[in-house]
Every structure is written in C-alpha cells, then in structure tokens.
Amino acid sequence: QGQLMESGGGSVQAGGSLRLSCATIGHTFNSYTCMSWFRQARGKEREGLAVLYAGNTDGKYVDSVRGRFNISLDHAKRTLYLDMKRLEPEDTAMYYCATDRSLAGCNGWTRGNLELGGQGTLVTVSE
C-alpha cells in the first residue's frame, strides 16, 4: 500500500493557523476510497477530524473543527492537506493522516481507525 508521511506541525499561539501535509509515498493513490485526518491528544482517544471520499471535493468534518479546518487533496502532488485556522489550546495533539480502501472502513472515520496511517506530526497550541 505504500506509506503516508505527515509534515507541517509545530507550535503556534491560540488564534493562529497551520497547514498540515500528508505525502503519499509509493502508494496506490487511486485505490483509496477515502483519505482522512485524525488526532490523538495525550491521555485521550483518537478523534477523527475530517474525511474526503474519492471523487469528492467537499470534506466531512466533526463538529469540533467544522468551519475552522479544511481538508483538501492535490492529485498532481499526491498530497493531502489539512488547513487549520483559529487554533485553540484544545487542538494540541499528534495529527495523523490515514486512508482506507473499503467503504466500511471509511464509514468509521470518526474513530480514527482507517486501514493505513502515518507516523504523525505534533501540533502544540499555546494560550
């Protein structure tokens, strides 16, 4: 299936913005049914944030990030993005991208348990 590699994390102040990138390396890019971002804060469970189904340009979002985060895909660069704005300290977490080839797998995206995930990139938001 290849690999996913996230980048773009860092430390920002509350109210700031970041763009996360997820490069697909050696990945059968067109075989995915969905691509997604999830996060995991220390001591908390995984939280799916956004998902983009193949053939769609409009993502789906959980309530906590809707209107602040935007998921997009650059087919030419084989890269998934998560644009985050108005960041809050509660957004501090390790962020991961993930893909799944099955619709059943994709439909569980809010749990952050898709088939293939990357190593993550850390986002820290300070007051």
PDB file of N, CA and C in Angstrom, residues 63-103:
ATOM      1  N   ASP A  63     -17.881  18.147  14.535  1.00  0.00           N
ATOM      2  CA  ASP A  63     -18.358  19.457  14.985  1.00  0.00           C
ATOM      3  C   ASP A  63     -17.243  20.325  15.557  1.00  0.00           C
ATOM      4  N   SER A  64     -16.296  19.709  16.245  1.00  0.00           N
ATOM      5  CA  SER A  64     -15.267  20.483  16.948  1.00  0.00           C
ATOM      6  C   SER A  64     -14.346  21.256  16.012  1.00  0.00           C
ATOM      7  N   VAL A  65     -14.297  20.875  14.734  1.00  0.00           N
ATOM      8  CA  VAL A  65     -13.381  21.558  13.811  1.00  0.00           C
ATOM      9  C   VAL A  65     -14.091  22.160  12.605  1.00  0.00           C
ATOM     10  N   ARG A  66     -15.375  21.875  12.458  1.00  0.00           N
ATOM     11  CA  ARG A  66     -16.103  22.388  11.284  1.00  0.00           C
ATOM     12  C   ARG A  66     -16.064  23.906  11.278  1.00  0.00           C
ATOM     13  N   GLY A  67     -15.723  24.463  10.126  1.00  0.00           N
ATOM     14  CA  GLY A  67     -15.624  25.905   9.996  1.00  0.00           C
ATOM     15  C   GLY A  67     -14.242  26.448  10.305  1.00  0.00           C
ATOM     16  N   ARG A  68     -13.405  25.641  10.949  1.00  0.00           N
ATOM     17  CA  ARG A  68     -12.032  26.060  11.255  1.00  0.00           C
ATOM     18  C   ARG A  68     -11.005  25.287  10.448  1.00  0.00           C
ATOM     19  N   PHE A  69     -11.300  24.029  10.153  1.00  0.00           N
ATOM     20  CA  PHE A  69     -10.368  23.163   9.425  1.00  0.00           C
ATOM     21  C   PHE A  69     -10.915  22.875   8.039  1.00  0.00           C
ATOM     22  N   ASN A  70      -9.995  22.687   7.085  1.00  0.00           N
ATOM     23  CA  ASN A  70     -10.395  22.340   5.725  1.00  0.00           C
ATOM     24  C   ASN A  70      -9.482  21.244   5.188  1.00  0.00           C
ATOM     25  N   ILE A  71     -10.093  20.170   4.691  1.00  0.00           N
ATOM     26  CA  ILE A  71      -9.344  19.055   4.115  1.00  0.00           C
ATOM     27  C   ILE A  71      -9.373  19.184   2.597  1.00  0.00           C
ATOM     28  N   SER A  72      -8.227  18.952   1.975  1.00  0.00           N
ATOM     29  CA  SER A  72      -8.164  19.037   0.517  1.00  0.00           C
ATOM     30  C   SER A  72      -7.105  18.080  -0.009  1.00  0.00           C
ATOM     31  N   LEU A  73      -7.193  17.805  -1.293  1.00  0.00           N
ATOM     32  CA  LEU A  73      -6.298  16.841  -1.919  1.00  0.00           C
ATOM     33  C   LEU A  73      -5.762  17.413  -3.222  1.00  0.00           C
ATOM     34  N   ASP A  74      -4.449  17.363  -3.374  1.00  0.00           N
ATOM     35  CA  ASP A  74      -3.800  17.772  -4.612  1.00  0.00           C
ATOM     36  C   ASP A  74      -3.388  16.496  -5.337  1.00  0.00           C
ATOM     37  N   HIS A  75      -4.134  16.150  -6.368  1.00  0.00           N
ATOM     38  CA  HIS A  75      -3.859  14.896  -7.077  1.00  0.00           C
ATOM     39  C   HIS A  75      -2.495  14.930  -7.757  1.00  0.00           C
ATOM     40  N   ALA A  76      -2.138  16.062  -8.319  1.00  0.00           N
ATOM     41  CA  ALA A  76      -0.868  16.158  -9.038  1.00  0.00           C
ATOM     42  C   ALA A  76       0.304  15.926  -8.094  1.00  0.00           C
ATOM     43  N   LYS A  77       0.193  16.426  -6.868  1.00  0.00           N
ATOM     44  CA  LYS A  77       1.274  16.279  -5.890  1.00  0.00           C
ATOM     45  C   LYS A  77       1.086  15.043  -5.018  1.00  0.00           C
ATOM     46  N   ARG A  78      -0.037  14.361  -5.201  1.00  0.00           N
ATOM     47  CA  ARG A  78      -0.332  13.166  -4.399  1.00  0.00           C
ATOM     48  C   ARG A  78      -0.245  13.488  -2.911  1.00  0.00           C
ATOM     49  N   THR A  79      -0.782  14.618  -2.552  1.00  0.00           N
ATOM     50  CA  THR A  79      -0.658  15.105  -1.184  1.00  0.00           C
ATOM     51  C   THR A  79      -2.020  15.541  -0.641  1.00  0.00           C
ATOM     52  N   LEU A  80      -2.287  15.124   0.586  1.00  0.00           N
ATOM     53  CA  LEU A  80      -3.487  15.520   1.316  1.00  0.00           C
ATOM     54  C   LEU A  80      -3.121  16.647   2.260  1.00  0.00           C
ATOM     55  N   TYR A  81      -4.003  17.613   2.403  1.00  0.00           N
ATOM     56  CA  TYR A  81      -3.746  18.755   3.277  1.00  0.00           C
ATOM     57  C   TYR A  81      -4.831  18.893   4.339  1.00  0.00           C
ATOM     58  N   LEU A  82      -4.438  19.528   5.440  1.00  0.00           N
ATOM     59  CA  LEU A  82      -5.399  19.966   6.441  1.00  0.00           C
ATOM     60  C   LEU A  82      -5.030  21.387   6.810  1.00  0.00           C
ATOM     61  N   ASP A  83      -5.837  22.325   6.366  1.00  0.00           N
ATOM     62  CA  ASP A  83      -5.640  23.721   6.728  1.00  0.00           C
ATOM     63  C   ASP A  83      -6.413  24.009   8.004  1.00  0.00           C
ATOM     64  N   MET A  84      -5.702  24.504   8.989  1.00  0.00           N
ATOM     65  CA  MET A  84      -6.295  24.733  10.302  1.00  0.00           C
ATOM     66  C   MET A  84      -6.166  26.214  10.652  1.00  0.00           C
ATOM     67  N   LYS A  85      -7.257  26.819  11.075  1.00  0.00           N
ATOM     68  CA  LYS A  85      -7.231  28.210  11.489  1.00  0.00           C
ATOM     69  C   LYS A  85      -7.957  28.350  12.813  1.00  0.00           C
ATOM     70  N   ARG A  86      -7.786  29.523  13.422  1.00  0.00           N
ATOM     71  CA  ARG A  86      -8.370  29.808  14.750  1.00  0.00           C
ATOM     72  C   ARG A  86      -8.082  28.651  15.701  1.00  0.00           C
ATOM     73  N   LEU A  87      -6.821  28.258  15.739  1.00  0.00           N
ATOM     74  CA  LEU A  87      -6.440  27.133  16.592  1.00  0.00           C
ATOM     75  C   LEU A  87      -6.606  27.481  18.063  1.00  0.00           C
ATOM     76  N   GLU A  88      -6.950  26.459  18.831  1.00  0.00           N
ATOM     77  CA  GLU A  88      -7.202  26.609  20.263  1.00  0.00           C
ATOM     78  C   GLU A  88      -6.279  25.664  21.019  1.00  0.00           C
ATOM     79  N   PRO A  89      -5.998  25.957  22.270  1.00  0.00           N
ATOM     80  CA  PRO A  89      -5.153  25.031  23.052  1.00  0.00           C
ATOM     81  C   PRO A  89      -5.692  23.600  23.038  1.00  0.00           C
ATOM     82  N   GLU A  90      -7.012  23.456  22.957  1.00  0.00           N
ATOM     83  CA  GLU A  90      -7.614  22.123  22.924  1.00  0.00           C
ATOM     84  C   GLU A  90      -7.287  21.361  21.645  1.00  0.00           C
ATOM     85  N   ASP A  91      -6.738  22.034  20.653  1.00  0.00           N
ATOM     86  CA  ASP A  91      -6.327  21.380  19.415  1.00  0.00           C
ATOM     87  C   ASP A  91      -4.952  20.742  19.529  1.00  0.00           C
ATOM     88  N   THR A  92      -4.274  20.941  20.640  1.00  0.00           N
ATOM     89  CA  THR A  92      -2.953  20.353  20.835  1.00  0.00           C
ATOM     90  C   THR A  92      -3.049  18.834  20.812  1.00  0.00           C
ATOM     91  N   ALA A  93      -2.290  18.213  19.913  1.00  0.00           N
ATOM     92  CA  ALA A  93      -2.357  16.758  19.738  1.00  0.00           C
ATOM     93  C   ALA A  93      -1.355  16.338  18.683  1.00  0.00           C
ATOM     94  N   MET A  94      -1.205  15.019  18.551  1.00  0.00           N
ATOM     95  CA  MET A  94      -0.494  14.467  17.403  1.00  0.00           C
ATOM     96  C   MET A  94      -1.535  14.272  16.307  1.00  0.00           C
ATOM     97  N   TYR A  95      -1.205  14.745  15.118  1.00  0.00           N
ATOM     98  CA  TYR A  95      -2.118  14.676  13.990  1.00  0.00           C
ATOM     99  C   TYR A  95      -1.629  13.648  12.990  1.00  0.00           C
ATOM    100  N   TYR A  96      -2.565  12.857  12.483  1.00  0.00           N
ATOM    101  CA  TYR A  96      -2.244  11.774  11.566  1.00  0.00           C
ATOM    102  C   TYR A  96      -3.147  11.845  10.334  1.00  0.00           C
ATOM    103  N   CYS A  97      -2.611  11.437   9.198  1.00  0.00           N
ATOM    104  CA  CYS A  97      -3.458  11.201   8.041  1.00  0.00           C
ATOM    105  C   CYS A  97      -3.624   9.697   7.880  1.00  0.00           C
ATOM    106  N   ALA A  98      -4.685   9.304   7.203  1.00  0.00           N
ATOM    107  CA  ALA A  98      -4.985   7.882   7.052  1.00  0.00           C
ATOM    108  C   ALA A  98      -5.825   7.673   5.802  1.00  0.00           C
ATOM    109  N   THR A  99      -5.740   6.482   5.274  1.00  0.00           N
ATOM    110  CA  THR A  99      -6.544   6.129   4.112  1.00  0.00           C
ATOM    111  C   THR A  99      -7.179   4.761   4.328  1.00  0.00           C
ATOM    112  N   ASP A 100      -8.180   4.474   3.538  1.00  0.00           N
ATOM    113  CA  ASP A 100      -8.810   3.159   3.581  1.00  0.00           C
ATOM    114  C   ASP A 100      -9.335   2.825   2.196  1.00  0.00           C
ATOM    115  N   ARG A 101      -9.206   1.568   1.852  1.00  0.00           N
ATOM    116  CA  ARG A 101      -9.672   1.120   0.543  1.00  0.00           C
ATOM    117  C   ARG A 101     -11.122   0.665   0.566  1.00  0.00           C
ATOM    118  N   SER A 102     -11.674   0.442   1.749  1.00  0.00           N
ATOM    119  CA  SER A 102     -13.033  -0.077   1.820  1.00  0.00           C
ATOM    120  C   SER A 102     -14.015   0.977   2.306  1.00  0.00           C
ATOM    121  N   LEU A 103     -15.230   0.874   1.811  1.00  0.00           N
ATOM    122  CA  LEU A 103     -16.259   1.812   2.244  1.00  0.00           C
ATOM    123  C   LEU A 103     -16.615   1.587   3.707  1.00  0.00           C
TER     124      LEU A 103
END
